[in-house]
Coordinates of C-alpha atoms and ligand atoms in Angstrom, one line a residue:
M1 CA -12.2 28.2 -5.5
A2 CA -11.6 27.0 -1.9
T3 CA -8.8 28.9 -0.1
W4 CA -7.7 26.1 2.2
T5 CA -6.3 23.9 -0.6
S6 CA -3.0 25.7 -1.3
G7 CA -3.4 24.7 -4.9
Y8 CA -4.0 21.1 -4.0
V9 CA -6.8 19.4 -6.0
A10 CA -9.9 19.3 -3.9
E11 CA -12.8 19.3 -6.5
I12 CA -12.5 15.6 -7.0
S13 CA -12.1 13.0 -4.3
Y14 CA -9.0 10.7 -4.1
T15 CA -9.3 7.0 -4.7
Q16 CA -10.1 4.6 -1.8
G17 CA -6.8 2.7 -1.9
F18 CA -5.4 0.4 0.6
Y19 CA -1.6 0.5 1.0
R20 CA 0.0 -2.4 2.8
E21 CA 3.2 -0.4 3.4
L22 CA 1.3 1.5 6.1
A23 CA 0.8 -1.6 8.2
P24 CA 2.7 -1.6 11.5
T25 CA 3.4 -5.3 11.0
L26 CA 5.0 -4.7 7.7
L27 CA 7.0 -1.7 9.0
R28 CA 8.3 -3.7 11.9
F29 CA 9.3 -6.4 9.4
V30 CA 11.3 -3.9 7.4
A31 CA 13.3 -3.1 10.6
L32 CA 13.7 -6.8 11.3
S33 CA 14.9 -7.5 7.8
K34 CA 17.5 -4.8 8.2
A35 CA 18.5 -6.1 11.6
M36 CA 17.3 -3.0 13.4
R37 CA 15.5 -2.9 16.7
A38 CA 11.9 -1.7 16.6
R39 CA 8.9 -1.9 19.0
G40 CA 6.7 -4.9 18.6
A41 CA 3.7 -4.4 16.4
D42 CA 1.6 -5.9 19.2
E43 CA 2.6 -3.2 21.7
P44 CA 0.3 -0.3 22.6
L45 CA 1.8 2.0 20.0
S46 CA 0.6 5.4 18.7
Y47 CA 0.4 6.0 15.0
C48 CA -0.2 9.1 12.9
E49 CA -1.0 9.2 9.2
L50 CA -0.4 12.6 7.5
G51 CA -2.7 13.2 4.5
C52 CA -4.8 10.1 4.9
G53 CA -7.0 10.8 1.8
Q54 CA -10.3 9.0 2.1
G55 CA -8.9 7.2 5.2
F56 CA -9.6 3.7 4.1
S57 CA -6.1 2.4 4.8
V58 CA -6.1 3.9 8.3
N59 CA -9.6 2.6 9.0
V60 CA -8.5 -1.0 8.1
L61 CA -5.4 -0.7 10.2
A62 CA -7.2 0.8 13.2
A63 CA -9.7 -2.1 13.1
A64 CA -7.0 -4.7 12.7
N65 CA -4.8 -3.2 15.5
P66 CA -7.2 -2.2 18.3
H67 CA -4.2 -2.1 20.7
I68 CA -2.7 0.9 18.7
T69 CA -4.0 4.5 18.9
F70 CA -4.4 5.9 15.4
H71 CA -4.5 9.6 14.5
A72 CA -4.9 10.8 10.9
T73 CA -5.4 14.1 9.2
D74 CA -6.4 15.4 5.8
F75 CA -7.4 18.9 5.1
N76 CA -10.1 17.9 2.6
P77 CA -13.3 17.8 4.7
T78 CA -15.0 15.5 2.3
H79 CA -12.3 12.9 2.7
V80 CA -12.5 13.3 6.5
A81 CA -16.3 13.0 6.6
G82 CA -16.0 9.6 4.7
A83 CA -13.2 8.4 6.9
R84 CA -15.1 9.3 10.1
A85 CA -18.3 7.8 8.8
L86 CA -16.6 4.4 8.2
A87 CA -15.0 4.4 11.6
A88 CA -18.4 5.2 13.2
A89 CA -20.2 2.6 11.2
A90 CA -17.6 0.0 12.3
G91 CA -17.5 1.2 15.9
T92 CA -13.7 1.8 15.6
E93 CA -12.8 3.8 18.7
N94 CA -9.0 3.9 18.4
L95 CA -9.0 6.2 15.4
T96 CA -9.3 10.0 15.4
V97 CA -9.4 11.8 12.1
Y98 CA -8.7 15.6 11.9
D99 CA -9.4 17.9 9.0
D100 CA -6.3 19.9 9.9
A101 CA -3.8 21.1 7.4
F102 CA -0.3 19.9 8.3
A103 CA 0.6 23.4 9.7
E104 CA -2.5 23.2 11.9
L105 CA -1.7 19.7 13.2
L106 CA 1.8 20.9 14.1
V107 CA 0.4 23.4 16.6
R108 CA -2.6 21.3 17.8
D109 CA -2.5 20.8 21.6
S110 CA -2.8 17.5 23.2
L111 CA -1.4 15.3 20.4
P112 CA 0.7 12.4 21.8
S113 CA 4.2 11.4 20.7
F114 CA 4.1 8.8 18.0
D115 CA 5.8 5.5 17.5
I116 CA 5.0 5.6 13.8
I117 CA 4.3 8.5 11.5
A118 CA 3.3 7.6 7.9
L119 CA 2.7 9.6 4.8
H120 CA 1.9 7.9 1.5
G121 CA 1.6 9.9 -1.7
I122 CA 2.2 13.3 0.1
W123 CA 5.9 14.4 -0.1
S124 CA 6.0 15.0 -3.9
W125 CA 2.6 16.8 -4.0
I126 CA 3.0 19.6 -1.5
S127 CA 5.0 22.9 -1.3
D128 CA 8.5 23.3 0.2
E129 CA 6.8 25.1 3.1
N130 CA 4.6 22.1 3.8
R131 CA 7.6 19.7 3.6
R132 CA 9.3 21.9 6.2
V133 CA 6.1 21.7 8.3
I134 CA 6.1 17.9 8.1
A135 CA 9.8 17.7 9.0
A136 CA 9.1 19.9 12.0
F137 CA 6.1 17.8 12.9
I138 CA 8.2 14.6 12.8
K139 CA 10.9 16.3 14.9
A140 CA 8.3 17.4 17.5
H141 CA 6.2 14.2 17.6
L142 CA 8.2 11.1 16.8
K143 CA 9.5 9.1 19.7
V144 CA 13.1 8.0 19.9
G145 CA 13.2 4.7 18.1
G146 CA 10.0 5.6 16.1
L147 CA 9.5 4.8 12.5
V148 CA 8.6 7.0 9.5
Y149 CA 7.1 5.6 6.3
I150 CA 7.3 8.1 3.4
S151 CA 6.7 7.6 -0.3
Y152 CA 7.5 10.0 -3.1
N153 CA 8.0 10.2 -6.8
A154 CA 11.7 9.6 -7.5
L155 CA 14.4 10.6 -9.9
P156 CA 15.9 9.6 -12.2
G157 CA 12.7 7.6 -13.1
W158 CA 10.5 10.6 -13.5
A159 CA 13.0 12.7 -15.5
S160 CA 11.7 12.0 -19.0
G161 CA 8.0 12.1 -17.8
M162 CA 8.2 15.6 -16.2
P163 CA 7.5 17.5 -19.4
L164 CA 4.5 15.3 -20.2
R165 CA 3.1 16.1 -16.8
R166 CA 3.7 19.8 -17.4
L167 CA 1.9 19.6 -20.7
L168 CA -1.2 18.0 -19.0
V169 CA -1.1 20.7 -16.2
D170 CA -0.9 23.6 -18.7
H171 CA -3.6 22.2 -21.0
A172 CA -6.0 21.4 -18.2
G173 CA -5.2 24.7 -16.5
A174 CA -6.1 26.7 -19.6
A175 CA -9.4 24.9 -20.1
T176 CA -12.7 25.4 -18.2
G177 CA -15.3 22.9 -17.0
P178 CA -15.2 19.9 -14.7
I179 CA -11.8 18.5 -13.9
D180 CA -12.4 15.0 -15.4
K181 CA -13.3 16.5 -18.7
R182 CA -10.3 18.8 -18.7
I183 CA -8.1 15.7 -18.0
D184 CA -9.7 13.9 -20.9
A185 CA -9.0 16.9 -23.2
A186 CA -5.4 17.3 -22.0
L187 CA -4.7 13.6 -22.6
A188 CA -6.3 13.8 -26.1
F189 CA -4.2 16.8 -26.8
S190 CA -1.0 15.1 -25.7
E191 CA -1.9 12.2 -27.9
R192 CA -2.2 14.7 -30.8
I193 CA 1.3 15.9 -30.0
R194 CA 2.6 12.4 -30.0
G195 CA 0.8 11.8 -33.3
A196 CA 2.5 14.9 -34.9
N197 CA 5.8 13.0 -34.8
S198 CA 6.9 15.0 -31.7
A199 CA 10.7 14.8 -31.3
Y200 CA 10.2 14.8 -27.5
F201 CA 8.2 11.6 -27.7
R202 CA 10.7 10.1 -30.1
A203 CA 13.7 11.0 -27.9
N204 CA 12.0 9.6 -24.8
P205 CA 10.4 6.3 -25.9
G206 CA 9.1 5.6 -22.3
V207 CA 6.9 8.6 -22.4
G208 CA 4.5 7.1 -24.9
D209 CA 3.9 4.2 -22.6
R210 CA 3.4 6.6 -19.7
L211 CA 0.8 8.4 -21.7
D212 CA -0.9 5.1 -22.5
R213 CA -1.0 4.2 -18.9
M214 CA -2.4 7.6 -18.0
K215 CA -5.2 7.2 -20.5
N216 CA -6.3 4.0 -18.7
A217 CA -6.0 5.4 -15.1
S218 CA -9.0 6.8 -13.2
R219 CA -9.5 10.5 -13.5
N220 CA -9.6 10.8 -9.7
Y221 CA -6.1 9.3 -9.5
L222 CA -4.8 11.4 -12.3
A223 CA -6.2 14.6 -10.8
H224 CA -4.4 14.0 -7.5
E225 CA -1.3 12.5 -8.9
H226 CA -0.5 15.1 -11.6
L227 CA -2.7 18.2 -11.4
N228 CA -1.6 19.8 -8.2
K229 CA 0.1 23.1 -8.2
D230 CA 3.0 21.4 -6.3
W231 CA 4.5 18.3 -7.9
Q232 CA 8.1 17.4 -7.5
P233 CA 10.0 14.2 -7.8
F234 CA 13.1 13.8 -5.6
Y235 CA 16.4 12.1 -5.3
H236 CA 16.5 9.9 -2.2
A237 CA 19.6 11.9 -1.0
D238 CA 17.5 15.1 -0.9
V239 CA 14.7 13.5 1.1
A240 CA 17.2 11.9 3.5
A241 CA 18.8 15.4 4.0
D242 CA 15.4 17.0 4.7
L243 CA 14.5 14.3 7.2
D244 CA 18.0 14.5 8.8
E245 CA 16.7 17.7 10.3
A246 CA 14.2 15.6 12.2
K247 CA 17.1 13.2 13.3
L248 CA 15.9 10.4 11.0
T249 CA 18.1 7.8 9.5
F250 CA 17.2 5.7 6.4
V251 CA 16.6 2.1 7.3
G252 CA 15.3 0.5 4.1
S253 CA 12.6 0.3 1.5
T254 CA 9.2 -1.0 2.4
S255 CA 9.3 -2.8 -1.0
V256 CA 11.2 -5.6 0.7
L257 CA 12.0 -7.3 -2.6
D258 CA 14.6 -4.5 -2.8
H259 CA 16.3 -6.1 0.3
V260 CA 17.2 -9.1 -1.8
D261 CA 19.9 -7.9 -4.1
N262 CA 20.0 -11.0 -6.3
I263 CA 16.4 -10.4 -7.2
S264 CA 16.6 -6.7 -7.7
L265 CA 20.0 -6.2 -9.3
S266 CA 22.2 -8.0 -11.8
Q267 CA 25.6 -9.3 -10.8
P268 CA 27.5 -6.4 -12.5
Q269 CA 25.1 -3.9 -10.8
R270 CA 25.7 -5.6 -7.4
D271 CA 29.5 -5.4 -8.0
L272 CA 29.2 -1.7 -8.8
L273 CA 27.1 -1.0 -5.7
A274 CA 29.5 -2.8 -3.5
D275 CA 32.0 0.0 -4.3
V276 CA 29.7 2.7 -2.9
S277 CA 29.8 3.0 0.8
H278 CA 28.0 6.3 1.5
P279 CA 24.5 5.3 2.4
A280 CA 22.5 8.1 0.6
L281 CA 24.7 7.8 -2.5
R282 CA 24.2 4.1 -2.5
E283 CA 20.5 4.5 -2.7
T284 CA 20.8 7.1 -5.5
V285 CA 23.1 4.8 -7.5
R286 CA 20.6 2.0 -7.0
D287 CA 17.9 4.3 -8.3
F288 CA 20.0 5.0 -11.4
L289 CA 20.5 1.3 -11.9
I290 CA 16.8 0.6 -11.9
N291 CA 15.5 4.0 -13.1
Q292 CA 13.5 4.3 -9.9
Q293 CA 10.2 6.2 -10.3
F294 CA 8.6 5.8 -6.9
R295 CA 10.2 5.2 -3.6
R296 CA 8.7 3.8 -0.4
D297 CA 11.2 4.5 2.3
M298 CA 11.3 3.8 6.0
F299 CA 13.4 5.9 8.3
Q300 CA 14.0 5.6 12.0
K301 CA 14.8 8.1 14.8
G302 CA 17.8 6.6 16.5
P303 CA 18.2 3.1 14.9
V304 CA 19.9 0.5 17.0
A305 CA 21.2 -2.7 15.4
L306 CA 20.0 -5.9 16.9
S307 CA 22.7 -8.2 18.2
P308 CA 23.0 -11.5 16.3
L309 CA 21.3 -13.4 19.1
D310 CA 18.4 -10.9 19.4
L311 CA 18.1 -10.9 15.6
Q312 CA 17.8 -14.7 15.6
D313 CA 15.3 -14.6 18.4
D314 CA 13.1 -11.9 16.8
W315 CA 13.0 -13.9 13.6
A316 CA 12.2 -17.1 15.4
D317 CA 9.3 -15.5 17.3
Q318 CA 7.9 -13.7 14.3
R319 CA 4.7 -15.3 12.9
F320 CA 4.0 -15.2 9.1
A321 CA 1.0 -16.1 7.0
L322 CA 0.5 -16.8 3.3
T323 CA -1.8 -14.3 1.7
V324 CA -2.5 -16.5 -1.3
R325 CA -3.4 -20.1 -1.3
R326 CA -0.5 -22.5 -1.3
A327 CA -1.6 -23.9 -4.7
D328 CA -1.7 -20.3 -6.1
V329 CA 1.7 -19.1 -5.1
N330 CA 3.4 -17.6 -8.1
M331 CA 6.8 -19.3 -8.4
Q332 CA 8.0 -16.5 -10.8
V333 CA 8.8 -13.3 -9.1
D334 CA 9.2 -10.0 -10.9
G335 CA 12.1 -8.1 -9.4
T336 CA 13.7 -5.0 -10.9
A337 CA 16.4 -7.2 -12.5
G338 CA 13.8 -9.2 -14.3
R339 CA 11.7 -12.3 -13.7
M340 CA 13.2 -14.9 -11.3
G341 CA 12.0 -18.5 -10.7
L342 CA 11.7 -19.5 -7.0
L343 CA 13.6 -22.7 -6.5
P344 CA 11.1 -25.5 -5.6
E345 CA 13.7 -27.2 -3.4
V346 CA 14.0 -24.1 -1.2
Y347 CA 10.5 -22.6 -1.4
G348 CA 8.5 -25.9 -1.5
P349 CA 9.2 -27.0 2.1
I350 CA 8.6 -23.4 3.3
L351 CA 5.3 -23.0 1.5
D352 CA 4.2 -26.4 2.7
A353 CA 4.9 -25.4 6.2
F354 CA 2.6 -22.4 5.9
A355 CA 0.0 -24.1 3.8
D356 CA -2.4 -24.8 6.7
G357 CA -2.1 -21.4 8.3
P358 CA 0.1 -18.9 10.0
R359 CA 3.2 -20.2 11.9
T360 CA 6.1 -18.6 13.7
V361 CA 9.6 -19.3 12.3
R362 CA 10.3 -21.2 15.5
Q363 CA 7.3 -23.5 14.8
I364 CA 8.6 -24.5 11.4
A365 CA 12.3 -24.4 11.9
N366 CA 12.6 -28.0 13.2
D367 CA 11.1 -29.5 10.1
P368 CA 14.2 -31.3 8.7
A369 CA 13.5 -30.0 5.2
I370 CA 13.5 -26.4 6.5
A371 CA 16.3 -26.9 9.0
G372 CA 18.5 -28.1 6.1
L373 CA 18.0 -24.8 4.3
G374 CA 19.8 -22.8 7.0
W375 CA 18.8 -19.4 8.5
S376 CA 20.0 -17.2 5.8
R377 CA 18.1 -18.9 3.0
L378 CA 15.0 -19.3 5.1
R379 CA 15.0 -15.5 5.9
Q380 CA 15.7 -14.6 2.3
A381 CA 12.8 -16.8 1.1
I382 CA 10.4 -15.3 3.6
T383 CA 11.5 -11.8 2.5
V384 CA 11.0 -12.7 -1.1
L385 CA 7.5 -14.1 -0.4
I386 CA 6.6 -10.9 1.5
G387 CA 8.1 -8.7 -1.2
S388 CA 6.1 -10.4 -3.9
D389 CA 2.9 -9.9 -1.8
Q390 CA 2.3 -13.6 -1.2
M391 CA 3.1 -13.6 2.5
H392 CA 2.7 -11.2 5.4
P393 CA 4.2 -10.8 8.9
C394 CA 1.6 -11.4 11.6
L395 CA 0.7 -10.2 15.0
P396 CA 1.1 -12.8 17.8
E397 CA -1.6 -15.5 17.9
A398 CA -2.6 -14.7 21.5
G399 CA -4.5 -11.6 20.4
D400 CA -6.3 -13.0 17.4
A401 CA -9.6 -13.6 19.1
V402 CA -9.8 -10.1 20.7
R403 CA -8.8 -8.4 17.4
A404 CA -11.3 -10.5 15.5
V405 CA -14.2 -8.9 17.4
R406 CA -13.1 -5.5 16.0
T407 CA -12.3 -6.7 12.5
R408 CA -15.7 -8.5 12.2
A409 CA -17.5 -5.3 13.0
F410 CA -15.3 -3.4 10.5
N411 CA -15.6 -5.9 7.8
R412 CA -19.4 -5.9 8.1
A413 CA -19.4 -2.2 7.6
V414 CA -17.3 -2.6 4.5
M415 CA -19.4 -5.4 3.2
L416 CA -22.6 -3.4 3.7
K417 CA -21.1 -0.8 1.3
A418 CA -20.4 -3.6 -1.2
R419 CA -24.2 -3.7 -1.7
T420 CA -23.9 -0.4 -3.6
S421 CA -20.4 -0.2 -4.8
A422 CA -17.1 -2.0 -5.5
E423 CA -15.0 0.8 -4.2
L424 CA -13.7 -0.8 -0.9
T425 CA -11.5 -3.6 -2.0
H426 CA -10.0 -5.0 1.3
L427 CA -11.2 -6.5 4.5
A428 CA -9.3 -6.3 7.8
S429 CA -7.4 -9.3 9.1
P430 CA -6.8 -9.7 12.9
V431 CA -4.0 -12.2 12.0
I432 CA -1.8 -10.0 9.9
G433 CA -3.0 -6.6 11.4
S434 CA -3.6 -5.4 7.8
G435 CA -5.9 -5.6 4.9
V436 CA -6.6 -8.5 2.5
P437 CA -8.0 -8.0 -0.9
V438 CA -11.6 -9.3 -1.2
D439 CA -13.6 -8.3 -4.3
R440 CA -17.2 -7.3 -4.3
F441 CA -18.5 -10.8 -5.1
G442 CA -16.6 -12.2 -2.1
Q443 CA -17.8 -9.4 0.2
L444 CA -21.4 -10.0 -0.8
F445 CA -21.1 -13.8 -0.3
L446 CA -19.6 -13.2 3.2
L447 CA -22.3 -10.6 3.9
A448 CA -25.0 -13.1 2.9
E449 CA -23.7 -15.5 5.5
A450 CA -23.3 -12.8 8.2
E451 CA -27.0 -12.0 7.6
N452 CA -28.0 -15.6 7.6
A453 CA -29.3 -15.4 4.0
P454 CA -30.4 -18.8 2.9
D455 CA -28.7 -18.7 -0.5
P456 CA -25.6 -16.5 -0.8
V457 CA -25.7 -16.7 -4.6
R458 CA -29.2 -15.4 -4.9
F459 CA -28.5 -12.8 -2.2
A460 CA -25.5 -11.4 -4.1
A461 CA -27.2 -11.5 -7.5
A462 CA -30.4 -9.9 -6.2
T463 CA -28.3 -7.1 -4.5
L464 CA -27.0 -6.0 -7.8
E465 CA -30.2 -6.5 -9.7
A466 CA -32.1 -4.3 -7.2
L467 CA -29.9 -1.4 -8.2
G468 CA -30.3 -2.2 -11.9
Q469 CA -26.7 -3.4 -12.0
R470 CA -25.5 -6.4 -13.9
V471 CA -22.2 -8.3 -14.0
V472 CA -20.3 -7.3 -17.1
K473 CA -18.4 -10.3 -18.5
E474 CA -16.0 -10.1 -21.4
G475 CA -17.4 -6.7 -22.2
R476 CA -21.1 -7.9 -22.2
R477 CA -23.7 -7.0 -19.6
L478 CA -25.4 -10.2 -18.4
E479 CA -29.0 -9.1 -18.8
D480 CA -30.5 -12.6 -18.9
P481 CA -31.5 -13.5 -15.2
E482 CA -30.5 -17.2 -15.6
E483 CA -27.1 -16.2 -17.1
H484 CA -26.7 -13.7 -14.4
I485 CA -27.3 -16.1 -11.6
A486 CA -25.1 -18.7 -13.3
E487 CA -22.2 -16.2 -13.2
F488 CA -22.7 -15.7 -9.5
R489 CA -22.8 -19.4 -8.9
A490 CA -19.5 -19.8 -10.7
Q491 CA -18.0 -17.0 -8.7
F492 CA -19.3 -18.6 -5.5
E493 CA -17.6 -21.9 -6.4
T494 CA -14.3 -20.2 -7.1
F495 CA -14.6 -18.1 -4.0
N496 CA -15.2 -21.2 -1.9
T497 CA -12.3 -23.2 -3.2
R498 CA -9.7 -20.5 -3.8
R499 CA -10.4 -17.7 -1.3
R500 CA -12.5 -18.9 1.6
P501 CA -10.0 -21.3 3.1
L502 CA -7.3 -18.6 3.0
L503 CA -9.7 -16.0 4.4
A504 CA -10.5 -18.4 7.2
Q505 CA -6.7 -18.7 8.0
L506 CA -6.5 -14.9 8.1
G507 CA -9.4 -14.6 10.5
I508 CA -11.7 -13.0 8.0
A509 CA -14.2 -15.7 6.8
Ligands
SAM1 C1 -2.3 11.9 -3.3 S1 -3.4 12.0 -1.9 C2 -2.9 10.6 -1.0 C3 -3.9 10.2 0.0 C4 -3.6 8.9 0.8 N1 -2.4 9.1 1.6 C5 -3.4 7.8 -0.2 O1 -2.3 7.4 -0.5 O2 -4.5 7.2 -0.5 C6 -2.8 13.4 -0.9 C7 -3.7 13.8 0.2 O3 -3.1 14.8 1.0 C8 -4.1 15.8 1.4 N2 -3.3 17.0 1.6 C9 -2.6 17.8 0.7 N3 -2.0 18.8 1.2 C10 -2.4 18.8 2.5 C11 -2.1 19.7 3.7 N4 -1.4 20.7 3.5 N5 -2.6 19.3 4.9 C12 -3.4 18.2 5.0 N6 -3.7 17.4 4.0 C13 -3.2 17.7 2.8 C14 -5.0 15.8 0.2 O4 -6.3 16.3 0.5 C15 -5.0 14.4 -0.3 O5 -6.1 13.7 0.3

């Protein structure tokens, strides 16, 4: 048993996720949407990620934002080794990854002050003592005006699920053997309890769905999500109080769909919320209205409201890009208040204006169809498109070419890994300063081109075949070589029509 872990799961690595909420461009947009002043995402900022896991997100961001100095820590040395190896393979020089525990980072010499400190999936999974250390770190190292992104399991959404998690922990803790097998056994045992007409499952109907979702989740995810010694969901008000020690003020959610009340709340809920003026209580009431399970909050040290003129200017100068093809934009958006259709007369002209690539608001605002919408509807529509993950705020165009040199090198390092695994799911975009999903097929096709392979289809198929791998389609492994290559050809056509033009706009293909 390792002693550095403080009860944190270390025997199984965490998943290689990419989280767009960590992107400086998105965080700046949260401030803009809430009419707060924040430093430009294109400025030479300093950024620190606490508990970076395998470090894929911070690697993508460092490659896509070479003007920002990134620091990251995770006390799991296996995670750090992987994060450093990817940075080295990509030649990313603006990222330093430490294997410090939070308490060690707090006392490390020569750390700069940061414009952004981010922690995703940390706060609920560490001890009270480590939460105090993080608050102290933020207090010592965040610049005035700096932003903090923090996510955590929330109440009341987790209330009924807490006993299920406890059951898993107790069962897995009492067993021996590898952790994934213990998780399997704990899930099977929980299933038996449900099957025994358990009154707990009957009284809490959502718990059965939660158990079903757990059964389908990766064992690495479940180990880190649920099996730590420390695991605690929070009310927003308590997190805000803890961070108040570091002089932080809540600005808004990075799930920016939440900024648009008529998508996230019903009319009676909006009326009710209008009666609550205390900021922390408002958030808590909101969480009761939607049974919030997971919060993604952004705080700021010393927020300053933008004047109406500055706000208008900042919006006008901000560049945005679609992250799905115009033809593929989903006009039904799922908010917490249910599914809402996007009005074609509002969204149509806006989507058309962005169809051929990124634009600033100023560039599209003179189009009569858009001018007719007015500022407020335009801003709301852009916020909804970002919140539904169909659009992203961009860095300024002037730096695209310089950034593309770095993202090309990074993407190549990622695509080389696609030869053996589908684990890395995003490529870096110099345009949005963030990651864009590109599956293994897409990565292999792009790699083939980067390596001047004469036939990307054969290159990609042969790469898998050399490892004895085959595409599995509708549950069937495509063993027949002709069928296998036909599948790659079909994927290539889809990639060329649906993804490539978009990836070109985002500076990736
Ligand atoms: C649930 S994972 C989240 C990882 C990453 N932020 C993500 O979302 O993919 C939590 C991470 O925090 C790290 N961690 C936990 N306690 C820590 C501590 N005291 N100091 C440094 N890292 C810690 C773990 O090793 C793990 O990689």
